[in-house]
């Protein structure tokens, strides 16, 4: 994890490869809205319905994330999924396949909002691809309740980093250390995401996966609130070079981290 995302705004168009949106598919949409509304102060309004019921989460009127409802017969993992910006989803999806990844959904139009696909890298970590039209993605960052960082937890960084760099044009910045296997992905000199190789510490039940970090005003207080709201604290609050972080799961088991940035 490192500094901040690309500045967001109502007219900001993201550089291809930039994390631009984060979305969650759940079984209980109403109870999930209640959980995140209480936790982050989000409000909700309907979004594109191509894949079923879907809402956009708003913070003071600005769109920050999406939550959709899975069909009752689908037993997919409940997980936050980052979307990476693309100028041409169809071309990016072709590149994913050529580089050993899989395209599971799409490319398809999401109404007039844009065009999207859901894909996975060669190790199975799921991510989205978003080609903007009317919907530009997360409209505000840097405030409590907004996405702050996306980090891939996987077995090792070298081959996976090559996949993402080939598909999205990232520059790789490895951490030079015998103790940690970590690569920061950069675009135009900005840090946009990270890849953390953790070997066999990858959770067996989840496999390699992307982790979304949300900004909060007080990590310890947020973790207490998660427990009160029926979620679970998976990793207690701890200080890091980038602020105070903790990892939690919501009521349906979707795992995410929170970070209180140092001031």
mmCIF file of N, CA, C and O in Angstrom, residues 18-122:
data_model
loop_
_atom_site.group_PDB
_atom_site.id
_atom_site.type_symbol
_atom_site.label_atom_id
_atom_site.label_comp_id
_atom_site.label_asym_id
_atom_site.label_seq_id
_atom_site.Cartn_x
_atom_site.Cartn_y
_atom_site.Cartn_z
ATOM 1 N N UNK A 18 -5.895 1.965 -14.328
ATOM 2 C CA UNK A 18 -6.161 2.547 -13.019
ATOM 3 C C UNK A 18 -7.373 1.889 -12.370
ATOM 4 O O UNK A 18 -8.422 1.756 -13.014
ATOM 5 N N UNK A 19 -7.280 1.462 -11.099
ATOM 6 C CA UNK A 19 -8.484 1.012 -10.405
ATOM 7 C C UNK A 19 -9.497 2.165 -10.366
ATOM 8 O O UNK A 19 -9.171 3.258 -9.884
ATOM 9 N N UNK A 20 -10.692 1.941 -10.915
ATOM 10 C CA UNK A 20 -11.645 3.042 -11.068
ATOM 11 C C UNK A 20 -12.986 2.783 -10.389
ATOM 12 O O UNK A 20 -13.814 3.685 -10.311
ATOM 13 N N UNK A 21 -13.196 1.568 -9.895
ATOM 14 C CA UNK A 21 -14.495 1.209 -9.298
ATOM 15 C C UNK A 21 -14.289 -0.049 -8.489
ATOM 16 O O UNK A 21 -13.344 -0.802 -8.724
ATOM 17 N N UNK A 22 -15.158 -0.286 -7.531
ATOM 18 C CA UNK A 22 -15.117 -1.529 -6.764
ATOM 19 C C UNK A 22 -16.548 -1.973 -6.545
ATOM 20 O O UNK A 22 -17.444 -1.154 -6.305
ATOM 21 N N UNK A 23 -16.780 -3.284 -6.703
ATOM 22 C CA UNK A 23 -18.150 -3.788 -6.696
ATOM 23 C C UNK A 23 -18.227 -5.090 -5.914
ATOM 24 O O UNK A 23 -17.260 -5.858 -5.859
ATOM 25 N N UNK A 24 -19.381 -5.325 -5.315
ATOM 26 C CA UNK A 24 -19.609 -6.491 -4.464
ATOM 27 C C UNK A 24 -20.905 -7.159 -4.890
ATOM 28 O O UNK A 24 -21.919 -6.489 -5.083
ATOM 29 N N UNK A 25 -20.878 -8.481 -5.071
ATOM 30 C CA UNK A 25 -22.086 -9.251 -5.371
ATOM 31 C C UNK A 25 -22.441 -10.094 -4.143
ATOM 32 O O UNK A 25 -21.588 -10.818 -3.620
ATOM 33 N N UNK A 26 -23.699 -9.986 -3.693
ATOM 34 C CA UNK A 26 -24.126 -10.637 -2.456
ATOM 35 C C UNK A 26 -25.462 -11.339 -2.678
ATOM 36 O O UNK A 26 -26.115 -11.167 -3.702
ATOM 37 N N UNK A 27 -25.890 -12.114 -1.679
ATOM 38 C CA UNK A 27 -27.200 -12.755 -1.728
ATOM 39 C C UNK A 27 -28.278 -11.871 -1.113
ATOM 40 O O UNK A 27 -29.402 -11.836 -1.594
ATOM 41 N N UNK A 28 -27.945 -11.145 -0.047
ATOM 42 C CA UNK A 28 -28.921 -10.285 0.632
ATOM 43 C C UNK A 28 -28.597 -8.817 0.402
ATOM 44 O O UNK A 28 -27.827 -8.215 1.159
ATOM 45 N N UNK A 29 -29.194 -8.240 -0.633
ATOM 46 C CA UNK A 29 -28.859 -6.859 -0.988
ATOM 47 C C UNK A 29 -29.304 -5.878 0.098
ATOM 48 O O UNK A 29 -28.540 -4.982 0.495
ATOM 49 N N UNK A 30 -30.497 -6.043 0.607
ATOM 50 C CA UNK A 30 -31.023 -5.092 1.597
ATOM 51 C C UNK A 30 -30.198 -5.105 2.882
ATOM 52 O O UNK A 30 -29.852 -4.040 3.426
ATOM 53 N N UNK A 31 -29.868 -6.292 3.389
ATOM 54 C CA UNK A 31 -29.095 -6.354 4.636
ATOM 55 C C UNK A 31 -27.657 -5.859 4.420
ATOM 56 O O UNK A 31 -27.049 -5.296 5.329
ATOM 57 N N UNK A 32 -27.117 -6.062 3.205
ATOM 58 C CA UNK A 32 -25.774 -5.564 2.920
ATOM 59 C C UNK A 32 -25.775 -4.040 2.835
ATOM 60 O O UNK A 32 -24.847 -3.376 3.338
ATOM 61 N N UNK A 33 -26.813 -3.453 2.223
ATOM 62 C CA UNK A 33 -26.954 -1.994 2.207
ATOM 63 C C UNK A 33 -26.998 -1.458 3.638
ATOM 64 O O UNK A 33 -26.358 -0.446 3.958
ATOM 65 N N UNK A 34 -27.742 -2.145 4.490
ATOM 66 C CA UNK A 34 -27.862 -1.708 5.879
ATOM 67 C C UNK A 34 -26.490 -1.738 6.572
ATOM 68 O O UNK A 34 -26.108 -0.783 7.263
ATOM 69 N N UNK A 35 -25.731 -2.802 6.360
ATOM 70 C CA UNK A 35 -24.412 -2.949 6.987
ATOM 71 C C UNK A 35 -23.477 -1.809 6.580
ATOM 72 O O UNK A 35 -22.899 -1.116 7.423
ATOM 73 N N UNK A 36 -23.328 -1.594 5.269
ATOM 74 C CA UNK A 36 -22.374 -0.587 4.811
ATOM 75 C C UNK A 36 -22.896 0.837 5.013
ATOM 76 O O UNK A 36 -22.112 1.775 5.186
ATOM 77 N N UNK A 37 -24.222 0.977 5.000
ATOM 78 C CA UNK A 37 -24.787 2.289 5.321
ATOM 79 C C UNK A 37 -24.441 2.706 6.743
ATOM 80 O O UNK A 37 -24.042 3.855 6.992
ATOM 81 N N UNK A 38 -24.556 1.751 7.661
ATOM 82 C CA UNK A 38 -24.208 2.030 9.066
ATOM 83 C C UNK A 38 -22.702 2.208 9.245
ATOM 84 O O UNK A 38 -22.254 3.035 10.032
ATOM 85 N N UNK A 39 -21.912 1.412 8.502
ATOM 86 C CA UNK A 39 -20.463 1.424 8.704
ATOM 87 C C UNK A 39 -19.803 2.655 8.083
ATOM 88 O O UNK A 39 -18.968 3.309 8.717
ATOM 89 N N UNK A 40 -20.169 2.967 6.840
ATOM 90 C CA UNK A 40 -19.478 4.023 6.100
ATOM 91 C C UNK A 40 -20.334 5.265 5.845
ATOM 92 O O UNK A 40 -19.840 6.239 5.261
ATOM 93 N N UNK A 41 -21.609 5.222 6.240
ATOM 94 C CA UNK A 41 -22.478 6.357 5.963
ATOM 95 C C UNK A 41 -22.937 6.430 4.519
ATOM 96 O O UNK A 41 -23.325 7.493 4.034
ATOM 97 N N UNK A 42 -22.893 5.282 3.832
ATOM 98 C CA UNK A 42 -23.311 5.267 2.432
ATOM 99 C C UNK A 42 -24.833 5.351 2.314
ATOM 100 O O UNK A 42 -25.579 4.817 3.125
ATOM 101 N N UNK A 43 -25.278 5.998 1.225
ATOM 102 C CA UNK A 43 -26.656 5.917 0.780
ATOM 103 C C UNK A 43 -26.647 5.219 -0.576
ATOM 104 O O UNK A 43 -25.581 5.037 -1.163
ATOM 105 N N UNK A 44 -27.814 4.827 -1.073
ATOM 106 C CA UNK A 44 -27.844 3.966 -2.259
ATOM 107 C C UNK A 44 -28.886 4.435 -3.259
ATOM 108 O O UNK A 44 -29.942 4.946 -2.875
ATOM 109 N N UNK A 45 -28.558 4.239 -4.558
ATOM 110 C CA UNK A 45 -29.538 4.465 -5.613
ATOM 111 C C UNK A 45 -29.355 3.386 -6.677
ATOM 112 O O UNK A 45 -28.259 2.847 -6.851
ATOM 113 N N UNK A 46 -30.425 3.072 -7.417
ATOM 114 C CA UNK A 46 -30.336 1.993 -8.406
ATOM 115 C C UNK A 46 -29.286 2.285 -9.479
ATOM 116 O O UNK A 46 -29.111 3.424 -9.906
ATOM 117 N N UNK A 47 -28.598 1.216 -9.904
ATOM 118 C CA UNK A 47 -27.646 1.292 -11.005
ATOM 119 C C UNK A 47 -28.099 0.384 -12.129
ATOM 120 O O UNK A 47 -29.255 -0.065 -12.146
ATOM 121 N N UNK A 48 -27.209 0.092 -13.097
ATOM 122 C CA UNK A 48 -27.583 -0.780 -14.218
ATOM 123 C C UNK A 48 -28.027 -2.156 -13.723
ATOM 124 O O UNK A 48 -27.450 -2.711 -12.787
ATOM 125 N N UNK A 49 -29.059 -2.725 -14.361
ATOM 126 C CA UNK A 49 -29.659 -3.984 -13.901
ATOM 127 C C UNK A 49 -29.352 -5.161 -14.846
ATOM 128 O O UNK A 49 -30.014 -6.194 -14.773
ATOM 129 N N UNK A 50 -28.368 -5.008 -15.732
ATOM 130 C CA UNK A 50 -28.093 -6.065 -16.720
ATOM 131 C C UNK A 50 -27.783 -7.411 -16.078
ATOM 132 O O UNK A 50 -28.105 -8.462 -16.628
ATOM 133 N N UNK A 51 -27.118 -7.404 -14.928
ATOM 134 C CA UNK A 51 -26.766 -8.651 -14.251
ATOM 135 C C UNK A 51 -27.653 -8.908 -13.034
ATOM 136 O O UNK A 51 -27.320 -9.689 -12.156
ATOM 137 N N UNK A 52 -28.799 -8.213 -12.961
ATOM 138 C CA UNK A 52 -29.684 -8.364 -11.823
ATOM 139 C C UNK A 52 -29.726 -7.103 -10.984
ATOM 140 O O UNK A 52 -29.131 -6.082 -11.342
ATOM 141 N N UNK A 53 -30.437 -7.146 -9.838
ATOM 142 C CA UNK A 53 -30.546 -5.964 -8.980
ATOM 143 C C UNK A 53 -29.165 -5.422 -8.602
ATOM 144 O O UNK A 53 -28.284 -6.175 -8.199
ATOM 145 N N UNK A 54 -29.000 -4.100 -8.722
ATOM 146 C CA UNK A 54 -27.683 -3.487 -8.496
ATOM 147 C C UNK A 54 -27.897 -2.055 -8.014
ATOM 148 O O UNK A 54 -28.757 -1.337 -8.538
ATOM 149 N N UNK A 55 -27.125 -1.667 -7.018
ATOM 150 C CA UNK A 55 -27.198 -0.292 -6.510
ATOM 151 C C UNK A 55 -25.806 0.325 -6.486
ATOM 152 O O UNK A 55 -24.799 -0.382 -6.399
ATOM 153 N N UNK A 56 -25.777 1.626 -6.586
ATOM 154 C CA UNK A 56 -24.535 2.372 -6.406
ATOM 155 C C UNK A 56 -24.547 3.019 -5.034
ATOM 156 O O UNK A 56 -25.559 3.614 -4.627
ATOM 157 N N UNK A 57 -23.429 2.890 -4.337
ATOM 158 C CA UNK A 57 -23.284 3.491 -3.018
ATOM 159 C C UNK A 57 -22.801 4.927 -3.176
ATOM 160 O O UNK A 57 -21.878 5.204 -3.946
ATOM 161 N N UNK A 58 -23.435 5.835 -2.437
ATOM 162 C CA UNK A 58 -23.108 7.255 -2.508
ATOM 163 C C UNK A 58 -22.595 7.736 -1.165
ATOM 164 O O UNK A 58 -23.091 7.332 -0.113
ATOM 165 N N UNK A 59 -21.622 8.618 -1.204
ATOM 166 C CA UNK A 59 -21.121 9.302 -0.015
ATOM 167 C C UNK A 59 -21.294 10.790 -0.272
ATOM 168 O O UNK A 59 -20.635 11.345 -1.166
ATOM 169 N N UNK A 60 -22.211 11.397 0.475
ATOM 170 C CA UNK A 60 -22.530 12.822 0.260
ATOM 171 C C UNK A 60 -22.856 13.101 -1.204
ATOM 172 O O UNK A 60 -22.435 14.112 -1.778
ATOM 173 N N UNK A 61 -23.577 12.164 -1.830
ATOM 174 C CA UNK A 61 -24.026 12.349 -3.196
ATOM 175 C C UNK A 61 -23.071 11.883 -4.268
ATOM 176 O O UNK A 61 -23.432 11.861 -5.450
ATOM 177 N N UNK A 62 -21.841 11.518 -3.896
ATOM 178 C CA UNK A 62 -20.845 11.059 -4.855
ATOM 179 C C UNK A 62 -20.782 9.534 -4.873
ATOM 180 O O UNK A 62 -20.758 8.888 -3.819
ATOM 181 N N UNK A 63 -20.721 8.943 -6.073
ATOM 182 C CA UNK A 63 -20.678 7.487 -6.201
ATOM 183 C C UNK A 63 -19.308 6.952 -5.789
ATOM 184 O O UNK A 63 -18.279 7.472 -6.229
ATOM 185 N N UNK A 64 -19.290 5.918 -4.930
ATOM 186 C CA UNK A 64 -18.021 5.375 -4.454
ATOM 187 C C UNK A 64 -17.870 3.871 -4.682
ATOM 188 O O UNK A 64 -16.749 3.363 -4.715
ATOM 189 N N UNK A 65 -18.975 3.132 -4.836
ATOM 190 C CA UNK A 65 -18.891 1.670 -4.965
ATOM 191 C C UNK A 65 -20.222 1.139 -5.462
ATOM 192 O O UNK A 65 -21.227 1.863 -5.498
ATOM 193 N N UNK A 66 -20.242 -0.142 -5.840
ATOM 194 C CA UNK A 66 -21.469 -0.778 -6.288
ATOM 195 C C UNK A 66 -21.716 -2.076 -5.552
ATOM 196 O O UNK A 66 -20.775 -2.766 -5.130
ATOM 197 N N UNK A 67 -22.998 -2.411 -5.378
ATOM 198 C CA UNK A 67 -23.377 -3.681 -4.742
ATOM 199 C C UNK A 67 -24.515 -4.288 -5.552
ATOM 200 O O UNK A 67 -25.510 -3.626 -5.836
ATOM 201 N N UNK A 68 -24.341 -5.549 -5.949
ATOM 202 C CA UNK A 68 -25.355 -6.241 -6.720
ATOM 203 C C UNK A 68 -25.827 -7.504 -6.024
ATOM 204 O O UNK A 68 -25.185 -7.998 -5.090
ATOM 205 N N UNK A 69 -26.953 -8.024 -6.471
ATOM 206 C CA UNK A 69 -27.524 -9.241 -5.877
ATOM 207 C C UNK A 69 -27.303 -10.431 -6.795
ATOM 208 O O UNK A 69 -27.629 -10.387 -7.982
ATOM 209 N N UNK A 70 -26.744 -11.494 -6.242
ATOM 210 C CA UNK A 70 -26.547 -12.729 -6.994
ATOM 211 C C UNK A 70 -27.866 -13.473 -7.160
ATOM 212 O O UNK A 70 -28.719 -13.446 -6.262
ATOM 213 N N UNK A 71 -28.056 -14.154 -8.281
ATOM 214 C CA UNK A 71 -29.225 -15.028 -8.403
ATOM 215 C C UNK A 71 -29.182 -16.095 -7.299
ATOM 216 O O UNK A 71 -28.091 -16.519 -6.884
ATOM 217 N N UNK A 72 -30.334 -16.537 -6.817
ATOM 218 C CA UNK A 72 -30.370 -17.498 -5.709
ATOM 219 C C UNK A 72 -29.591 -18.781 -5.976
ATOM 220 O O UNK A 72 -29.077 -19.410 -5.049
ATOM 221 N N UNK A 73 -29.503 -19.181 -7.245
ATOM 222 C CA UNK A 73 -28.854 -20.456 -7.559
ATOM 223 C C UNK A 73 -27.341 -20.318 -7.779
ATOM 224 O O UNK A 73 -26.664 -21.310 -8.032
ATOM 225 N N UNK A 74 -26.810 -19.092 -7.703
ATOM 226 C CA UNK A 74 -25.382 -18.903 -7.926
ATOM 227 C C UNK A 74 -24.632 -18.963 -6.602
ATOM 228 O O UNK A 74 -24.932 -18.219 -5.680
ATOM 229 N N UNK A 75 -23.626 -19.816 -6.510
ATOM 230 C CA UNK A 75 -22.846 -19.948 -5.282
ATOM 231 C C UNK A 75 -21.432 -19.421 -5.516
ATOM 232 O O UNK A 75 -20.451 -20.092 -5.274
ATOM 233 N N UNK A 76 -21.371 -18.215 -6.031
ATOM 234 C CA UNK A 76 -20.062 -17.609 -6.283
ATOM 235 C C UNK A 76 -19.483 -17.051 -4.987
ATOM 236 O O UNK A 76 -20.214 -16.738 -4.045
ATOM 237 N N UNK A 77 -18.158 -16.904 -4.921
ATOM 238 C CA UNK A 77 -17.559 -16.292 -3.723
ATOM 239 C C UNK A 77 -18.088 -14.868 -3.535
ATOM 240 O O UNK A 77 -18.252 -14.122 -4.504
ATOM 241 N N UNK A 78 -18.368 -14.523 -2.295
ATOM 242 C CA UNK A 78 -18.811 -13.166 -1.964
ATOM 243 C C UNK A 78 -17.543 -12.344 -1.727
ATOM 244 O O UNK A 78 -16.843 -12.533 -0.736
ATOM 245 N N UNK A 79 -17.236 -11.432 -2.636
ATOM 246 C CA UNK A 79 -15.948 -10.731 -2.540
ATOM 247 C C UNK A 79 -16.025 -9.370 -3.231
ATOM 248 O O UNK A 79 -16.693 -9.211 -4.256
ATOM 249 N N UNK A 80 -15.343 -8.395 -2.650
ATOM 250 C CA UNK A 80 -15.169 -7.108 -3.307
ATOM 251 C C UNK A 80 -14.242 -7.286 -4.510
ATOM 252 O O UNK A 80 -13.219 -7.950 -4.411
ATOM 253 N N UNK A 81 -14.624 -6.693 -5.630
ATOM 254 C CA UNK A 81 -13.878 -6.851 -6.878
ATOM 255 C C UNK A 81 -13.506 -5.485 -7.438
ATOM 256 O O UNK A 81 -14.401 -4.667 -7.699
ATOM 257 N N UNK A 82 -12.196 -5.228 -7.633
ATOM 258 C CA UNK A 82 -11.816 -3.951 -8.247
ATOM 259 C C UNK A 82 -12.010 -4.000 -9.756
ATOM 260 O O UNK A 82 -11.845 -5.046 -10.383
ATOM 261 N N UNK A 83 -12.368 -2.861 -10.333
ATOM 262 C CA UNK A 83 -12.457 -2.710 -11.786
ATOM 263 C C UNK A 83 -11.313 -1.823 -12.257
ATOM 264 O O UNK A 83 -11.066 -0.764 -11.675
ATOM 265 N N UNK A 84 -10.635 -2.282 -13.308
ATOM 266 C CA UNK A 84 -9.499 -1.559 -13.862
ATOM 267 C C UNK A 84 -9.936 -0.886 -15.155
ATOM 268 O O UNK A 84 -10.608 -1.497 -15.990
ATOM 269 N N UNK A 85 -9.553 0.372 -15.311
ATOM 270 C CA UNK A 85 -10.016 1.171 -16.441
ATOM 271 C C UNK A 85 -9.429 0.665 -17.752
ATOM 272 O O UNK A 85 -8.286 0.200 -17.812
ATOM 273 N N UNK A 86 -10.231 0.757 -18.813
ATOM 274 C CA UNK A 86 -9.794 0.380 -20.147
ATOM 275 C C UNK A 86 -10.423 1.328 -21.161
ATOM 276 O O UNK A 86 -11.562 1.781 -20.980
ATOM 277 N N UNK A 87 -9.708 1.635 -22.234
ATOM 278 C CA UNK A 87 -10.284 2.405 -23.330
ATOM 279 C C UNK A 87 -11.042 1.514 -24.306
ATOM 280 O O UNK A 87 -11.798 2.002 -25.136
ATOM 281 N N UNK A 88 -10.824 0.190 -24.199
ATOM 282 C CA UNK A 88 -11.465 -0.765 -25.109
ATOM 283 C C UNK A 88 -11.550 -2.113 -24.402
ATOM 284 O O UNK A 88 -10.602 -2.896 -24.412
ATOM 285 N N UNK A 89 -12.688 -2.376 -23.769
ATOM 286 C CA UNK A 89 -12.848 -3.603 -22.977
ATOM 287 C C UNK A 89 -12.649 -4.843 -23.841
ATOM 288 O O UNK A 89 -12.018 -5.814 -23.403
ATOM 289 N N UNK A 90 -13.160 -4.829 -25.060
ATOM 290 C CA UNK A 90 -13.054 -6.014 -25.910
ATOM 291 C C UNK A 90 -11.585 -6.338 -26.210
ATOM 292 O O UNK A 90 -11.165 -7.502 -26.145
ATOM 293 N N UNK A 91 -10.807 -5.310 -26.503
ATOM 294 C CA UNK A 91 -9.393 -5.521 -26.781
ATOM 295 C C UNK A 91 -8.657 -5.983 -25.518
ATOM 296 O O UNK A 91 -7.803 -6.879 -25.574
ATOM 297 N N UNK A 92 -8.994 -5.376 -24.362
ATOM 298 C CA UNK A 92 -8.365 -5.787 -23.104
ATOM 299 C C UNK A 92 -8.719 -7.235 -22.763
ATOM 300 O O UNK A 92 -7.863 -8.003 -22.313
ATOM 301 N N UNK A 93 -9.981 -7.627 -23.002
ATOM 302 C CA UNK A 93 -10.398 -9.010 -22.739
ATOM 303 C C UNK A 93 -9.626 -9.982 -23.620
ATOM 304 O O UNK A 93 -9.205 -11.057 -23.157
ATOM 305 N N UNK A 94 -9.412 -9.616 -24.873
ATOM 306 C CA UNK A 94 -8.598 -10.464 -25.757
ATOM 307 C C UNK A 94 -7.178 -10.612 -25.211
ATOM 308 O O UNK A 94 -6.593 -11.703 -25.240
ATOM 309 N N UNK A 95 -6.636 -9.512 -24.708
ATOM 310 C CA UNK A 95 -5.274 -9.522 -24.165
ATOM 311 C C UNK A 95 -5.197 -10.405 -22.918
ATOM 312 O O UNK A 95 -4.227 -11.132 -22.709
ATOM 313 N N UNK A 96 -6.244 -10.353 -22.076
ATOM 314 C CA UNK A 96 -6.309 -11.209 -20.885
ATOM 315 C C UNK A 96 -6.200 -12.677 -21.302
ATOM 316 O O UNK A 96 -5.422 -13.453 -20.726
ATOM 317 N N UNK A 97 -6.975 -13.066 -22.316
ATOM 318 C CA UNK A 97 -6.967 -14.464 -22.774
ATOM 319 C C UNK A 97 -5.591 -14.836 -23.349
ATOM 320 O O UNK A 97 -5.066 -15.920 -23.072
ATOM 321 N N UNK A 98 -5.026 -13.947 -24.145
ATOM 322 C CA UNK A 98 -3.717 -14.223 -24.755
ATOM 323 C C UNK A 98 -2.624 -14.418 -23.706
ATOM 324 O O UNK A 98 -1.669 -15.166 -23.925
ATOM 325 N N UNK A 99 -2.778 -13.754 -22.559
ATOM 326 C CA UNK A 99 -1.753 -13.813 -21.514
ATOM 327 C C UNK A 99 -2.032 -14.883 -20.460
ATOM 328 O O UNK A 99 -1.374 -14.921 -19.420
ATOM 329 N N UNK A 100 -3.029 -15.753 -20.731
ATOM 330 C CA UNK A 100 -3.271 -16.875 -19.827
ATOM 331 C C UNK A 100 -4.358 -16.670 -18.810
ATOM 332 O O UNK A 100 -4.586 -17.525 -17.951
ATOM 333 N N UNK A 101 -5.067 -15.539 -18.876
ATOM 334 C CA UNK A 101 -6.180 -15.307 -17.977
ATOM 335 C C UNK A 101 -7.481 -15.824 -18.560
ATOM 336 O O UNK A 101 -7.510 -16.419 -19.641
ATOM 337 N N UNK A 102 -8.584 -15.608 -17.851
ATOM 338 C CA UNK A 102 -9.908 -16.084 -18.251
ATOM 339 C C UNK A 102 -10.892 -14.929 -18.196
ATOM 340 O O UNK A 102 -10.842 -14.119 -17.260
ATOM 341 N N UNK A 103 -11.768 -14.847 -19.179
ATOM 342 C CA UNK A 103 -12.864 -13.869 -19.153
ATOM 343 C C UNK A 103 -14.143 -14.634 -18.852
ATOM 344 O O UNK A 103 -14.569 -15.489 -19.632
ATOM 345 N N UNK A 104 -14.750 -14.350 -17.702
ATOM 346 C CA UNK A 104 -15.897 -15.122 -17.227
ATOM 347 C C UNK A 104 -17.225 -14.496 -17.612
ATOM 348 O O UNK A 104 -18.206 -15.203 -17.844
ATOM 349 N N UNK A 105 -17.282 -13.160 -17.645
ATOM 350 C CA UNK A 105 -18.520 -12.442 -17.958
ATOM 351 C C UNK A 105 -18.187 -11.335 -18.951
ATOM 352 O O UNK A 105 -17.237 -10.574 -18.753
ATOM 353 N N UNK A 106 -18.988 -11.235 -20.026
ATOM 354 C CA UNK A 106 -18.812 -10.149 -20.975
ATOM 355 C C UNK A 106 -17.735 -10.439 -22.008
ATOM 356 O O UNK A 106 -17.334 -11.589 -22.187
ATOM 357 N N UNK A 107 -17.286 -9.347 -22.678
ATOM 358 C CA UNK A 107 -17.687 -7.952 -22.464
ATOM 359 C C UNK A 107 -19.163 -7.720 -22.823
ATOM 360 O O UNK A 107 -19.682 -8.310 -23.756
ATOM 361 N N UNK A 108 -19.789 -6.826 -22.028
ATOM 362 C CA UNK A 108 -21.182 -6.483 -22.264
ATOM 363 C C UNK A 108 -21.421 -5.040 -21.852
ATOM 364 O O UNK A 108 -20.691 -4.477 -21.036
ATOM 365 N N UNK A 109 -22.473 -4.448 -22.428
ATOM 366 C CA UNK A 109 -22.831 -3.078 -22.090
ATOM 367 C C UNK A 109 -23.624 -3.050 -20.792
ATOM 368 O O UNK A 109 -24.531 -3.866 -20.592
ATOM 369 N N UNK A 110 -23.298 -2.091 -19.927
ATOM 370 C CA UNK A 110 -24.050 -1.860 -18.697
ATOM 371 C C UNK A 110 -24.923 -0.627 -18.921
ATOM 372 O O UNK A 110 -24.624 0.476 -18.453
ATOM 373 N N UNK A 111 -25.994 -0.809 -19.691
ATOM 374 C CA UNK A 111 -26.840 0.325 -20.055
ATOM 375 C C UNK A 111 -26.014 1.381 -20.764
ATOM 376 O O UNK A 111 -25.153 1.069 -21.589
ATOM 377 N N UNK A 112 -26.265 2.649 -20.419
ATOM 378 C CA UNK A 112 -25.463 3.731 -20.990
ATOM 379 C C UNK A 112 -24.284 4.092 -20.099
ATOM 380 O O UNK A 112 -23.555 5.052 -20.373
ATOM 381 N N UNK A 113 -24.078 3.308 -19.022
ATOM 382 C CA UNK A 113 -23.014 3.629 -18.062
ATOM 383 C C UNK A 113 -21.629 3.334 -18.627
ATOM 384 O O UNK A 113 -20.670 4.068 -18.379
ATOM 385 N N UNK A 114 -21.521 2.241 -19.373
ATOM 386 C CA UNK A 114 -20.227 1.852 -19.910
ATOM 387 C C UNK A 114 -20.252 0.401 -20.347
ATOM 388 O O UNK A 114 -21.323 -0.213 -20.456
ATOM 389 N N UNK A 115 -19.107 -0.147 -20.581
ATOM 390 C CA UNK A 115 -18.977 -1.534 -21.037
ATOM 391 C C UNK A 115 -18.022 -2.240 -20.083
ATOM 392 O O UNK A 115 -16.999 -1.665 -19.668
ATOM 393 N N UNK A 116 -18.342 -3.472 -19.722
ATOM 394 C CA UNK A 116 -17.586 -4.153 -18.672
ATOM 395 C C UNK A 116 -17.331 -5.602 -19.007
ATOM 396 O O UNK A 116 -17.958 -6.195 -19.878
ATOM 397 N N UNK A 117 -16.372 -6.167 -18.282
ATOM 398 C CA UNK A 117 -16.117 -7.608 -18.306
ATOM 399 C C UNK A 117 -15.602 -8.004 -16.935
ATOM 400 O O UNK A 117 -15.048 -7.178 -16.195
ATOM 401 N N UNK A 118 -15.812 -9.259 -16.582
ATOM 402 C CA UNK A 118 -15.217 -9.844 -15.383
ATOM 403 C C UNK A 118 -14.212 -10.895 -15.821
ATOM 404 O O UNK A 118 -14.533 -11.746 -16.659
ATOM 405 N N UNK A 119 -13.018 -10.837 -15.270
ATOM 406 C CA UNK A 119 -11.948 -11.729 -15.700
ATOM 407 C C UNK A 119 -11.195 -12.250 -14.484
ATOM 408 O O UNK A 119 -11.418 -11.819 -13.349
ATOM 409 N N UNK A 120 -10.295 -13.194 -14.724
ATOM 410 C CA UNK A 120 -9.402 -13.659 -13.663
ATOM 411 C C UNK A 120 -8.009 -13.826 -14.249
ATOM 412 O O UNK A 120 -7.837 -14.104 -15.440
ATOM 413 N N UNK A 121 -7.013 -13.616 -13.401
ATOM 414 C CA UNK A 121 -5.626 -13.768 -13.845
ATOM 415 C C UNK A 121 -5.255 -15.258 -13.884
ATOM 416 O O UNK A 121 -6.070 -16.119 -13.529
ATOM 417 N N UNK A 122 -4.054 -15.616 -14.341
ATOM 418 C CA UNK A 122 -3.703 -17.038 -14.474
ATOM 419 C C UNK A 122 -3.740 -17.818 -13.162
ATOM 420 O O UNK A 122 -3.835 -19.050 -13.183
#
